[in-house]
Amino acid sequence: MTGIRLEGIVKRYGTAAAARIDRLEIGDGEIVSLLGPSGCGKTTTLRIVAGLIEQDEGDLWFGDRLVNDVPPERRNAAMVFQNYALFPHMTVRQNIAFGLEVRRRPRAEIDRKIDAVLELVKLPGTGDRLPKQLSGGQQQRIAIARALATEPDVLLFDEPLSNLDAKLREYMRFELRKLLESLKITTLYVTHDQAEAMVVSDRIVVMDKGAIIQVDTPHRVYRDPASRFVAEFVGTASFLEGRIESWDAAAGRGTVSLADGLSLAGRGHGLKPGDAAVLCVRPEAISLLPPDQSGPGDHAGSVDAVVDLGEVIDYHVRLGGWTLRTRTIAGPRPGGPGDRVAVRLDPERCYVVAG
Ligand SMILES: Nc1ncnc2c1ncn2[C@@H]1O[C@H](COP(=O)(O)OP(=O)(O)OP(=O)(O)O)[C@@H](O)[C@H]1O
Ligand SMILES: [Mg+2]
């Protein structure tokens, strides 16, 4: 039973802090993702947990065991890399056996475990192949099987799906989530792909410039972003800048007055009248209607551009001095480029953050 706790962890390269984690706790059996743009410190943090990099400051706990000075091979953590890192001259069985042989497990046990993990990743019967005789997705599954064979307390993934093509990557997210859910092994998962983090994780840690910005369930990271950075990084949104006009702190909602005179409602917290604020309007907050179907509270706008993506249609809509982006399931069109439309905003899906 092993949760992970990072306390006051700092790693510097020169004077710059590559990672600065004040506190992060990953529950026993929990799947947590580190999500953020390139260079924000995800790999650095993961490697500190693995023991491949030593932190300059702070404590790392596996359960109630302080592991600061425990070498990687004695942390009982297994890591899966983006490039699979399979030994090319060894068969699948030999690849999986490697970690078990290093640990001097009996042959019969090794064979049994290889069969079990190959079954788990749904690749029984590939044991005698070389990695090059497998597809990229299959190789990645073997890398996962190899990690699982040693029965680690902690699983660490660094962008494990990034080398796969888009379709397979999307499929593998769901497969990996199912597998991890069934294993109940504490997992730290690094990705810069927000959709992947949403599918795979119980909780997401959003990072920027080495620090944690928000830790929440995927649902809350999307629906209750802590800042414009989070709203921008997770999902898409249009950002309208202004000031808080009125605010009901208890209800966590209010209105933002925008520079062009528009006043729009949204949800948020920690704000008060007069504060600089940004209204983050998610695509699904916006409905477009022909002008003759306009209702109370709707705004007059016009269609700027229509992008037909097949199953969905993207609209760029002018509203006051702003361009909003929305998306509809392909169907009857409210209007084409240049047409006037009624813009209806759902304040439950507009999020107000500090400006
Ligand atoms: N060995 C090193 N020497 C100097 N600087 C480093 C070293 N390793 C990482 N850094 C710097 O530390 C910061 C964090 O790097 P890290 O690899 O953790 O980012 P990341 O979030 O994993 O990014 P990516 O998504 O591109 O993999 C970056 O600014 C990087 O340039
Ligand atoms: Mg990285």
mmCIF file of C-alpha atoms and ligand atoms in Angstrom:
data_model
loop_
_atom_site.group_PDB
_atom_site.id
_atom_site.type_symbol
_atom_site.label_atom_id
_atom_site.label_comp_id
_atom_site.label_asym_id
_atom_site.label_seq_id
_atom_site.Cartn_x
_atom_site.Cartn_y
_atom_site.Cartn_z
ATOM 1 C CA MET A 1 0.000 0.000 0.000
ATOM 2 C CA THR A 2 1.870 3.054 -1.194
ATOM 3 C CA GLY A 3 0.725 6.592 -1.715
ATOM 4 C CA ILE A 4 3.291 9.227 -2.655
ATOM 5 C CA ARG A 5 3.920 12.558 -0.966
ATOM 6 C CA LEU A 6 6.140 15.394 -2.190
ATOM 7 C CA GLU A 7 6.920 18.130 0.307
ATOM 8 C CA GLY A 8 8.890 21.279 -0.494
ATOM 9 C CA ILE A 9 10.584 19.632 -3.462
ATOM 10 C CA VAL A 10 12.902 21.954 -5.425
ATOM 11 C CA LYS A 11 15.152 21.054 -8.348
ATOM 12 C CA ARG A 12 17.329 23.756 -9.878
ATOM 13 C CA TYR A 13 19.462 23.834 -12.975
ATOM 14 C CA GLY A 14 21.809 26.772 -12.482
ATOM 15 C CA THR A 15 19.656 29.436 -10.850
ATOM 16 C CA ALA A 16 16.390 28.451 -12.544
ATOM 17 C CA ALA A 17 14.002 26.122 -10.711
ATOM 18 C CA ALA A 18 12.953 23.340 -13.108
ATOM 19 C CA ALA A 19 10.487 22.088 -10.481
ATOM 20 C CA ARG A 20 9.136 23.595 -7.282
ATOM 21 C CA ILE A 21 6.457 21.433 -5.700
ATOM 22 C CA ASP A 22 5.321 22.795 -2.334
ATOM 23 C CA ARG A 23 3.068 19.846 -1.644
ATOM 24 C CA LEU A 24 1.534 17.033 -3.648
ATOM 25 C CA GLU A 25 -0.098 13.906 -2.321
ATOM 26 C CA ILE A 26 -1.075 10.949 -4.485
ATOM 27 C CA GLY A 27 -3.388 8.497 -2.781
ATOM 28 C CA ASP A 28 -2.810 4.767 -2.598
ATOM 29 C CA GLY A 29 -3.958 3.337 -5.934
ATOM 30 C CA GLU A 30 -4.756 6.765 -7.345
ATOM 31 C CA ILE A 31 -3.971 7.745 -10.953
ATOM 32 C CA VAL A 32 -2.641 11.302 -11.113
ATOM 33 C CA SER A 33 -1.430 13.165 -14.203
ATOM 34 C CA LEU A 34 1.083 15.962 -14.438
ATOM 35 C CA LEU A 35 -0.189 18.185 -17.245
ATOM 36 C CA GLY A 36 1.414 21.309 -18.647
ATOM 37 C CA PRO A 37 3.265 22.876 -21.566
ATOM 38 C CA SER A 38 6.723 21.853 -22.719
ATOM 39 C CA GLY A 39 9.405 22.724 -20.180
ATOM 40 C CA CYS A 40 7.040 23.172 -17.199
ATOM 41 C CA GLY A 41 8.842 20.533 -15.124
ATOM 42 C CA LYS A 42 6.762 17.371 -15.615
ATOM 43 C CA THR A 43 9.607 15.010 -16.489
ATOM 44 C CA THR A 44 11.832 16.548 -13.820
ATOM 45 C CA THR A 45 9.166 15.879 -11.178
ATOM 46 C CA LEU A 46 8.567 12.329 -12.426
ATOM 47 C CA ARG A 47 12.275 11.530 -12.444
ATOM 48 C CA ILE A 48 12.641 12.810 -8.904
ATOM 49 C CA VAL A 49 9.908 10.360 -7.864
ATOM 50 C CA ALA A 50 11.662 7.567 -9.789
ATOM 51 C CA GLY A 51 14.971 8.430 -8.137
ATOM 52 C CA LEU A 52 16.683 9.154 -11.460
ATOM 53 C CA ILE A 53 17.211 12.808 -10.452
ATOM 54 C CA GLU A 54 18.000 13.962 -6.929
ATOM 55 C CA GLN A 55 16.068 16.957 -5.624
ATOM 56 C CA ASP A 56 17.999 19.914 -4.167
ATOM 57 C CA GLU A 57 15.467 20.419 -1.398
ATOM 58 C CA GLY A 58 12.450 18.726 0.104
ATOM 59 C CA ASP A 59 11.195 15.285 1.057
ATOM 60 C CA LEU A 60 9.723 12.446 -0.958
ATOM 61 C CA TRP A 61 7.653 9.804 0.795
ATOM 62 C CA PHE A 62 6.412 6.431 -0.476
ATOM 63 C CA GLY A 63 3.751 5.598 2.105
ATOM 64 C CA ASP A 64 5.425 6.240 5.463
ATOM 65 C CA ARG A 65 8.880 5.558 4.042
ATOM 66 C CA LEU A 66 11.136 8.559 3.401
ATOM 67 C CA VAL A 67 12.864 7.641 0.125
ATOM 68 C CA ASN A 68 15.159 10.681 -0.410
ATOM 69 C CA ASP A 69 18.244 8.482 -0.120
ATOM 70 C CA VAL A 70 16.789 5.268 -1.519
ATOM 71 C CA PRO A 71 18.291 4.372 -4.917
ATOM 72 C CA PRO A 72 15.876 3.915 -7.852
ATOM 73 C CA GLU A 73 16.086 0.112 -7.944
ATOM 74 C CA ARG A 74 14.996 -0.084 -4.294
ATOM 75 C CA ARG A 75 11.973 2.208 -4.626
ATOM 76 C CA ASN A 76 9.926 -0.514 -6.324
ATOM 77 C CA ALA A 77 8.693 1.936 -8.950
ATOM 78 C CA ALA A 78 8.494 1.013 -12.643
ATOM 79 C CA MET A 79 8.741 3.566 -15.412
ATOM 80 C CA VAL A 80 7.319 3.514 -18.938
ATOM 81 C CA PHE A 81 8.930 5.853 -21.449
ATOM 82 C CA GLN A 82 7.721 7.592 -24.597
ATOM 83 C CA ASN A 83 10.161 5.682 -26.812
ATOM 84 C CA TYR A 84 9.254 2.281 -25.221
ATOM 85 C CA ALA A 85 12.959 1.575 -24.482
ATOM 86 C CA LEU A 86 12.621 -2.128 -25.334
ATOM 87 C CA PHE A 87 15.858 -4.048 -25.920
ATOM 88 C CA PRO A 88 15.790 -4.491 -29.725
ATOM 89 C CA HIS A 89 17.831 -7.719 -29.861
ATOM 90 C CA MET A 90 15.699 -9.486 -27.235
ATOM 91 C CA THR A 91 12.362 -11.185 -27.785
ATOM 92 C CA VAL A 92 9.241 -9.947 -26.049
ATOM 93 C CA ARG A 93 9.605 -12.693 -23.400
ATOM 94 C CA GLN A 94 13.245 -11.820 -22.806
ATOM 95 C CA ASN A 95 12.372 -8.144 -22.509
ATOM 96 C CA ILE A 96 9.736 -8.827 -19.883
ATOM 97 C CA ALA A 97 11.917 -11.385 -18.084
ATOM 98 C CA PHE A 98 14.805 -8.946 -17.727
ATOM 99 C CA GLY A 99 13.657 -7.131 -14.583
ATOM 100 C CA LEU A 100 12.653 -10.411 -12.948
ATOM 101 C CA GLU A 101 15.985 -12.067 -13.728
ATOM 102 C CA VAL A 102 17.813 -9.082 -12.233
ATOM 103 C CA ARG A 103 15.753 -9.739 -9.108
ATOM 104 C CA ARG A 104 16.753 -13.441 -9.305
ATOM 105 C CA ARG A 105 13.215 -14.801 -9.391
ATOM 106 C CA PRO A 106 12.831 -18.544 -10.067
ATOM 107 C CA ARG A 107 12.344 -19.519 -13.735
ATOM 108 C CA ALA A 108 8.858 -20.983 -13.239
ATOM 109 C CA GLU A 109 7.665 -17.794 -11.596
ATOM 110 C CA ILE A 110 9.172 -15.677 -14.395
ATOM 111 C CA ASP A 111 7.383 -17.721 -17.059
ATOM 112 C CA ARG A 112 4.107 -17.524 -15.200
ATOM 113 C CA LYS A 113 4.357 -13.740 -14.802
ATOM 114 C CA ILE A 114 5.249 -13.219 -18.456
ATOM 115 C CA ASP A 115 2.150 -15.128 -19.520
ATOM 116 C CA ALA A 116 0.026 -13.158 -17.050
ATOM 117 C CA VAL A 117 1.185 -9.691 -18.132
ATOM 118 C CA LEU A 118 0.979 -10.541 -21.846
ATOM 119 C CA GLU A 119 -2.608 -11.586 -21.201
ATOM 120 C CA LEU A 120 -3.224 -8.339 -19.316
ATOM 121 C CA VAL A 121 -2.055 -6.138 -22.212
ATOM 122 C CA LYS A 122 -3.962 -8.367 -24.651
ATOM 123 C CA LEU A 123 -0.905 -9.615 -26.550
ATOM 124 C CA PRO A 124 -0.655 -13.306 -25.713
ATOM 125 C CA GLY A 125 1.238 -15.226 -28.373
ATOM 126 C CA THR A 126 3.702 -12.432 -29.208
ATOM 127 C CA GLY A 127 6.338 -13.687 -26.735
ATOM 128 C CA ASP A 128 8.787 -14.985 -29.314
ATOM 129 C CA ARG A 129 8.748 -11.907 -31.531
ATOM 130 C CA LEU A 130 11.372 -9.190 -31.598
ATOM 131 C CA PRO A 131 10.185 -5.619 -30.887
ATOM 132 C CA LYS A 132 10.659 -4.678 -34.558
ATOM 133 C CA GLN A 133 8.116 -7.351 -35.482
ATOM 134 C CA LEU A 134 5.435 -5.441 -33.558
ATOM 135 C CA SER A 135 3.570 -2.207 -34.314
ATOM 136 C CA GLY A 136 4.271 0.928 -32.292
ATOM 137 C CA GLY A 137 1.139 0.432 -30.217
ATOM 138 C CA GLN A 138 2.014 -3.198 -29.530
ATOM 139 C CA GLN A 139 5.563 -2.238 -28.528
ATOM 140 C CA GLN A 140 4.163 0.293 -26.091
ATOM 141 C CA ARG A 141 1.953 -2.399 -24.573
ATOM 142 C CA ILE A 142 4.965 -4.675 -24.167
ATOM 143 C CA ALA A 143 6.773 -1.814 -22.400
ATOM 144 C CA ILE A 144 3.789 -1.565 -20.054
ATOM 145 C CA ALA A 145 3.764 -5.368 -19.578
ATOM 146 C CA ARG A 146 7.456 -5.248 -18.707
ATOM 147 C CA ALA A 147 6.792 -2.545 -16.117
ATOM 148 C CA LEU A 148 3.928 -4.543 -14.585
ATOM 149 C CA ALA A 149 5.842 -7.834 -14.408
ATOM 150 C CA THR A 150 7.922 -6.681 -11.451
ATOM 151 C CA GLU A 151 4.745 -5.920 -9.470
ATOM 152 C CA PRO A 152 5.732 -2.328 -8.680
ATOM 153 C CA ASP A 153 4.160 -0.310 -5.858
ATOM 154 C CA VAL A 154 4.298 2.745 -8.095
ATOM 155 C CA LEU A 155 3.892 3.136 -11.856
ATOM 156 C CA LEU A 156 5.450 6.106 -13.628
ATOM 157 C CA PHE A 157 4.614 7.082 -17.210
ATOM 158 C CA ASP A 158 6.361 9.784 -19.225
ATOM 159 C CA GLU A 159 4.308 10.639 -22.333
ATOM 160 C CA PRO A 160 3.753 6.922 -23.052
ATOM 161 C CA LEU A 161 1.433 7.464 -26.016
ATOM 162 C CA SER A 162 3.123 10.398 -27.741
ATOM 163 C CA ASN A 163 4.873 8.295 -30.380
ATOM 164 C CA LEU A 164 1.633 6.712 -31.597
ATOM 165 C CA ASP A 165 -0.472 8.067 -34.442
ATOM 166 C CA ALA A 166 -3.539 10.110 -33.504
ATOM 167 C CA LYS A 167 -6.158 7.343 -33.897
ATOM 168 C CA LEU A 168 -4.214 4.748 -31.937
ATOM 169 C CA ARG A 169 -3.313 7.295 -29.261
ATOM 170 C CA GLU A 170 -6.976 8.045 -28.737
ATOM 171 C CA TYR A 171 -7.854 4.344 -28.503
ATOM 172 C CA MET A 172 -4.948 3.559 -26.183
ATOM 173 C CA ARG A 173 -6.021 6.259 -23.688
ATOM 174 C CA PHE A 174 -9.180 4.320 -22.949
ATOM 175 C CA GLU A 175 -7.385 0.968 -22.893
ATOM 176 C CA LEU A 176 -4.764 2.314 -20.515
ATOM 177 C CA ARG A 177 -7.402 3.824 -18.237
ATOM 178 C CA LYS A 178 -9.210 0.463 -18.059
ATOM 179 C CA LEU A 179 -5.980 -1.368 -17.332
ATOM 180 C CA LEU A 180 -4.811 1.080 -14.653
ATOM 181 C CA GLU A 181 -8.231 1.072 -13.024
ATOM 182 C CA SER A 182 -8.140 -2.713 -12.732
ATOM 183 C CA LEU A 183 -4.561 -2.745 -11.360
ATOM 184 C CA LYS A 184 -5.125 -0.252 -8.534
ATOM 185 C CA ILE A 185 -1.434 0.695 -8.518
ATOM 186 C CA THR A 186 -0.465 4.232 -7.506
ATOM 187 C CA THR A 187 0.301 5.934 -10.821
ATOM 188 C CA LEU A 188 1.944 9.200 -11.799
ATOM 189 C CA TYR A 189 1.386 9.954 -15.476
ATOM 190 C CA VAL A 190 3.065 12.745 -17.427
ATOM 191 C CA THR A 191 1.430 14.208 -20.514
ATOM 192 C CA HIS A 192 1.138 17.527 -22.305
ATOM 193 C CA ASP A 193 -2.097 16.325 -23.951
ATOM 194 C CA GLN A 194 -5.097 17.582 -22.002
ATOM 195 C CA ALA A 195 -7.563 15.101 -23.504
ATOM 196 C CA GLU A 196 -5.274 12.222 -22.538
ATOM 197 C CA ALA A 197 -5.023 13.547 -18.978
ATOM 198 C CA MET A 198 -8.822 13.866 -18.797
ATOM 199 C CA VAL A 199 -9.358 10.240 -19.863
ATOM 200 C CA VAL A 200 -6.578 8.565 -17.899
ATOM 201 C CA SER A 201 -6.577 10.336 -14.524
ATOM 202 C CA ASP A 202 -8.488 10.455 -11.262
ATOM 203 C CA ARG A 203 -6.913 13.862 -10.647
ATOM 204 C CA ILE A 204 -4.902 16.265 -12.787
ATOM 205 C CA VAL A 205 -2.020 18.431 -11.610
ATOM 206 C CA VAL A 206 -1.750 21.446 -13.929
ATOM 207 C CA MET A 207 1.819 22.805 -13.952
ATOM 208 C CA ASP A 208 3.415 25.954 -15.323
ATOM 209 C CA LYS A 209 7.017 27.111 -14.999
ATOM 210 C CA GLY A 210 7.938 24.374 -12.546
ATOM 211 C CA ALA A 211 5.051 25.004 -10.138
ATOM 212 C CA ILE A 212 1.619 23.522 -9.507
ATOM 213 C CA ILE A 213 -1.232 25.803 -10.608
ATOM 214 C CA GLN A 214 -4.214 23.551 -9.827
ATOM 215 C CA VAL A 215 -4.884 20.027 -8.578
ATOM 216 C CA ASP A 216 -8.382 18.736 -9.196
ATOM 217 C CA THR A 217 -10.517 16.078 -10.813
ATOM 218 C CA PRO A 218 -10.681 16.350 -14.634
ATOM 219 C CA HIS A 219 -14.266 17.563 -14.275
ATOM 220 C CA ARG A 220 -13.321 20.409 -11.945
ATOM 221 C CA VAL A 221 -10.178 21.426 -13.820
ATOM 222 C CA TYR A 222 -12.398 21.967 -16.851
ATOM 223 C CA ARG A 223 -15.398 23.487 -15.071
ATOM 224 C CA ASP A 224 -13.685 25.407 -12.321
ATOM 225 C CA PRO A 225 -10.362 26.595 -13.741
ATOM 226 C CA ALA A 226 -8.152 28.360 -11.188
ATOM 227 C CA SER A 227 -6.821 30.821 -13.738
ATOM 228 C CA ARG A 228 -6.877 31.853 -17.360
ATOM 229 C CA PHE A 229 -3.801 29.682 -17.897
ATOM 230 C CA VAL A 230 -5.718 26.569 -16.806
ATOM 231 C CA ALA A 231 -8.807 27.473 -18.846
ATOM 232 C CA GLU A 232 -6.586 28.042 -21.863
ATOM 233 C CA PHE A 233 -4.588 24.858 -21.450
ATOM 234 C CA VAL A 234 -7.478 22.495 -20.674
ATOM 235 C CA GLY A 235 -10.125 22.565 -23.374
ATOM 236 C CA THR A 236 -10.794 25.602 -25.514
ATOM 237 C CA ALA A 237 -12.448 28.887 -24.598
ATOM 238 C CA SER A 238 -12.841 32.467 -25.764
ATOM 239 C CA PHE A 239 -11.452 35.033 -23.325
ATOM 240 C CA LEU A 240 -13.251 38.340 -22.746
ATOM 241 C CA GLU A 241 -11.508 40.897 -20.550
ATOM 242 C CA GLY A 242 -13.220 43.390 -18.267
ATOM 243 C CA ARG A 243 -14.063 44.173 -14.639
ATOM 244 C CA ILE A 244 -16.382 42.577 -12.099
ATOM 245 C CA GLU A 245 -19.597 44.603 -12.149
ATOM 246 C CA SER A 246 -21.573 42.705 -9.500
ATOM 247 C CA TRP A 247 -20.668 39.642 -7.497
ATOM 248 C CA ASP A 248 -22.522 37.235 -5.200
ATOM 249 C CA ALA A 249 -19.688 35.591 -3.265
ATOM 250 C CA ALA A 250 -21.970 33.057 -1.553
ATOM 251 C CA ALA A 251 -23.410 31.815 -4.837
ATOM 252 C CA GLY A 252 -20.073 32.125 -6.646
ATOM 253 C CA ARG A 253 -21.523 34.025 -9.582
ATOM 254 C CA GLY A 254 -21.767 37.531 -10.944
ATOM 255 C CA THR A 255 -21.384 39.744 -13.966
ATOM 256 C CA VAL A 256 -18.383 41.089 -15.830
ATOM 257 C CA SER A 257 -18.592 44.400 -17.653
ATOM 258 C CA LEU A 258 -16.526 44.406 -20.811
ATOM 259 C CA ALA A 259 -14.767 47.361 -22.423
ATOM 260 C CA ASP A 260 -17.308 47.538 -25.273
ATOM 261 C CA GLY A 261 -20.254 47.997 -22.885
ATOM 262 C CA LEU A 262 -21.404 44.381 -22.838
ATOM 263 C CA SER A 263 -22.233 42.873 -19.456
ATOM 264 C CA LEU A 264 -22.058 39.080 -19.231
ATOM 265 C CA ALA A 265 -22.686 36.608 -16.396
ATOM 266 C CA GLY A 266 -20.541 33.716 -15.229
ATOM 267 C CA ARG A 267 -19.393 31.532 -12.323
ATOM 268 C CA GLY A 268 -16.193 31.760 -10.287
ATOM 269 C CA HIS A 269 -14.800 32.436 -6.840
ATOM 270 C CA GLY A 270 -12.532 34.743 -4.868
ATOM 271 C CA LEU A 271 -13.693 37.810 -6.815
ATOM 272 C CA LYS A 272 -15.288 41.142 -5.849
ATOM 273 C CA PRO A 273 -16.756 44.154 -7.683
ATOM 274 C CA GLY A 274 -14.124 46.288 -9.394
ATOM 275 C CA ASP A 275 -11.604 43.421 -9.818
ATOM 276 C CA ALA A 276 -9.990 42.990 -13.209
ATOM 277 C CA ALA A 277 -11.472 39.769 -14.574
ATOM 278 C CA VAL A 278 -11.574 37.490 -17.580
ATOM 279 C CA LEU A 279 -14.714 35.688 -18.695
ATOM 280 C CA CYS A 280 -13.774 32.288 -20.140
ATOM 281 C CA VAL A 281 -16.563 31.254 -22.504
ATOM 282 C CA ARG A 282 -16.473 27.547 -23.346
ATOM 283 C CA PRO A 283 -17.713 26.564 -26.830
ATOM 284 C CA GLU A 284 -20.631 24.644 -25.307
ATOM 285 C CA ALA A 285 -21.751 27.802 -23.457
ATOM 286 C CA ILE A 286 -22.779 29.349 -26.770
ATOM 287 C CA SER A 287 -25.926 28.679 -28.787
ATOM 288 C CA LEU A 288 -26.475 30.388 -32.119
ATOM 289 C CA LEU A 289 -29.984 31.044 -33.411
ATOM 290 C CA PRO A 290 -31.429 32.783 -36.446
ATOM 291 C CA PRO A 291 -32.233 36.425 -35.418
ATOM 292 C CA ASP A 292 -36.026 35.860 -35.645
ATOM 293 C CA GLN A 293 -35.755 33.216 -32.888
ATOM 294 C CA SER A 294 -33.951 35.605 -30.535
ATOM 295 C CA GLY A 295 -35.174 35.501 -26.910
ATOM 296 C CA PRO A 296 -34.759 37.677 -23.805
ATOM 297 C CA GLY A 297 -31.125 37.957 -22.715
ATOM 298 C CA ASP A 298 -29.796 36.966 -26.142
ATOM 299 C CA HIS A 299 -27.183 39.157 -27.802
ATOM 300 C CA ALA A 300 -27.009 40.317 -31.409
ATOM 301 C CA GLY A 301 -23.931 38.992 -33.189
ATOM 302 C CA SER A 302 -22.747 38.019 -36.627
ATOM 303 C CA VAL A 303 -21.027 35.012 -38.134
ATOM 304 C CA ASP A 304 -17.389 35.668 -38.960
ATOM 305 C CA ALA A 305 -16.371 32.261 -40.279
ATOM 306 C CA VAL A 306 -17.752 28.738 -40.588
ATOM 307 C CA VAL A 307 -15.397 25.761 -40.585
ATOM 308 C CA ASP A 308 -16.996 22.456 -41.548
ATOM 309 C CA LEU A 309 -15.130 19.606 -39.841
ATOM 310 C CA GLY A 310 -17.586 16.894 -40.872
ATOM 311 C CA GLU A 311 -19.164 15.656 -37.654
ATOM 312 C CA VAL A 312 -19.044 19.154 -36.128
ATOM 313 C CA ILE A 313 -19.069 22.703 -37.458
ATOM 314 C CA ASP A 314 -16.919 25.420 -35.893
ATOM 315 C CA TYR A 315 -18.290 28.968 -35.878
ATOM 316 C CA HIS A 316 -16.374 32.152 -35.229
ATOM 317 C CA VAL A 317 -18.933 34.710 -34.095
ATOM 318 C CA ARG A 318 -18.547 38.456 -33.625
ATOM 319 C CA LEU A 319 -20.118 39.760 -30.425
ATOM 320 C CA GLY A 320 -19.409 43.424 -29.655
ATOM 321 C CA GLY A 321 -15.654 43.774 -30.102
ATOM 322 C CA TRP A 322 -14.977 40.075 -29.438
ATOM 323 C CA THR A 323 -14.730 36.913 -31.479
ATOM 324 C CA LEU A 324 -16.252 33.844 -29.829
ATOM 325 C CA ARG A 325 -15.543 30.323 -30.949
ATOM 326 C CA THR A 326 -18.225 27.698 -30.771
ATOM 327 C CA ARG A 327 -18.945 24.309 -32.217
ATOM 328 C CA THR A 328 -22.189 22.628 -33.166
ATOM 329 C CA ILE A 329 -23.043 19.100 -34.169
ATOM 330 C CA ALA A 330 -23.586 19.228 -37.914
ATOM 331 C CA GLY A 331 -27.230 20.086 -38.588
ATOM 332 C CA PRO A 332 -29.285 23.073 -39.726
ATOM 333 C CA ARG A 333 -27.067 26.127 -39.844
ATOM 334 C CA PRO A 334 -28.091 29.298 -37.995
ATOM 335 C CA GLY A 335 -26.297 31.344 -40.649
ATOM 336 C CA GLY A 336 -23.302 31.648 -42.927
ATOM 337 C CA PRO A 337 -20.406 34.136 -42.990
ATOM 338 C CA GLY A 338 -21.655 37.725 -42.650
ATOM 339 C CA ASP A 339 -25.140 36.699 -41.439
ATOM 340 C CA ARG A 340 -26.618 38.167 -38.285
ATOM 341 C CA VAL A 341 -27.344 35.659 -35.488
ATOM 342 C CA ALA A 342 -28.715 35.663 -31.959
ATOM 343 C CA VAL A 343 -26.029 34.609 -29.474
ATOM 344 C CA ARG A 344 -27.282 32.847 -26.333
ATOM 345 C CA LEU A 345 -24.783 32.321 -23.498
ATOM 346 C CA ASP A 346 -25.243 29.801 -20.669
ATOM 347 C CA PRO A 347 -23.760 31.526 -17.590
ATOM 348 C CA GLU A 348 -23.254 28.095 -15.943
ATOM 349 C CA ARG A 349 -20.616 27.375 -18.578
ATOM 350 C CA CYS A 350 -18.893 30.753 -18.541
ATOM 351 C CA TYR A 351 -16.099 30.877 -15.963
ATOM 352 C CA VAL A 352 -14.812 34.078 -14.400
ATOM 353 C CA VAL A 353 -11.168 34.214 -13.305
ATOM 354 C CA ALA A 354 -8.942 37.033 -12.069
ATOM 355 C CA GLY A 355 -7.645 39.239 -14.899
HETATM 356 N N1 LIG B 1 19.689 18.323 -17.377
HETATM 357 C C1 LIG B 1 19.210 19.566 -17.481
HETATM 358 N N2 LIG B 1 20.043 20.637 -17.457
HETATM 359 C C2 LIG B 1 19.573 21.900 -17.508
HETATM 360 N N3 LIG B 1 18.255 22.217 -17.606
HETATM 361 C C3 LIG B 1 17.370 21.198 -17.637
HETATM 362 C C4 LIG B 1 17.798 19.830 -17.572
HETATM 363 N N4 LIG B 1 16.705 19.039 -17.620
HETATM 364 C C5 LIG B 1 15.641 19.875 -17.709
HETATM 365 N N5 LIG B 1 16.048 21.163 -17.720
HETATM 366 C C6 LIG B 1 15.150 22.342 -17.796
HETATM 367 O O1 LIG B 1 14.183 22.222 -16.774
HETATM 368 C C7 LIG B 1 12.902 22.649 -17.227
HETATM 369 C C8 LIG B 1 11.883 21.544 -17.044
HETATM 370 O O2 LIG B 1 12.207 20.469 -17.906
HETATM 371 P P1 LIG B 1 11.320 19.147 -18.006
HETATM 372 O O3 LIG B 1 12.061 18.172 -18.840
HETATM 373 O O4 LIG B 1 10.949 18.705 -16.639
HETATM 374 O O5 LIG B 1 10.046 19.688 -18.780
HETATM 375 P P2 LIG B 1 8.746 18.895 -19.289
HETATM 376 O O6 LIG B 1 7.573 19.526 -18.624
HETATM 377 O O7 LIG B 1 8.927 17.442 -19.123
HETATM 378 O O8 LIG B 1 8.687 19.302 -20.842
HETATM 379 P P3 LIG B 1 8.305 18.413 -22.167
HETATM 380 O O9 LIG B 1 6.807 18.428 -22.269
HETATM 381 O O10 LIG B 1 8.951 19.196 -23.273
HETATM 382 O O11 LIG B 1 8.899 17.048 -21.997
HETATM 383 C C9 LIG B 1 13.090 23.096 -18.671
HETATM 384 O O12 LIG B 1 13.248 24.474 -18.691
HETATM 385 C C10 LIG B 1 14.363 22.393 -19.081
HETATM 386 O O13 LIG B 1 15.050 23.125 -20.072
HETATM 387 MG MG MG B 2 9.078 15.821 -20.480
#
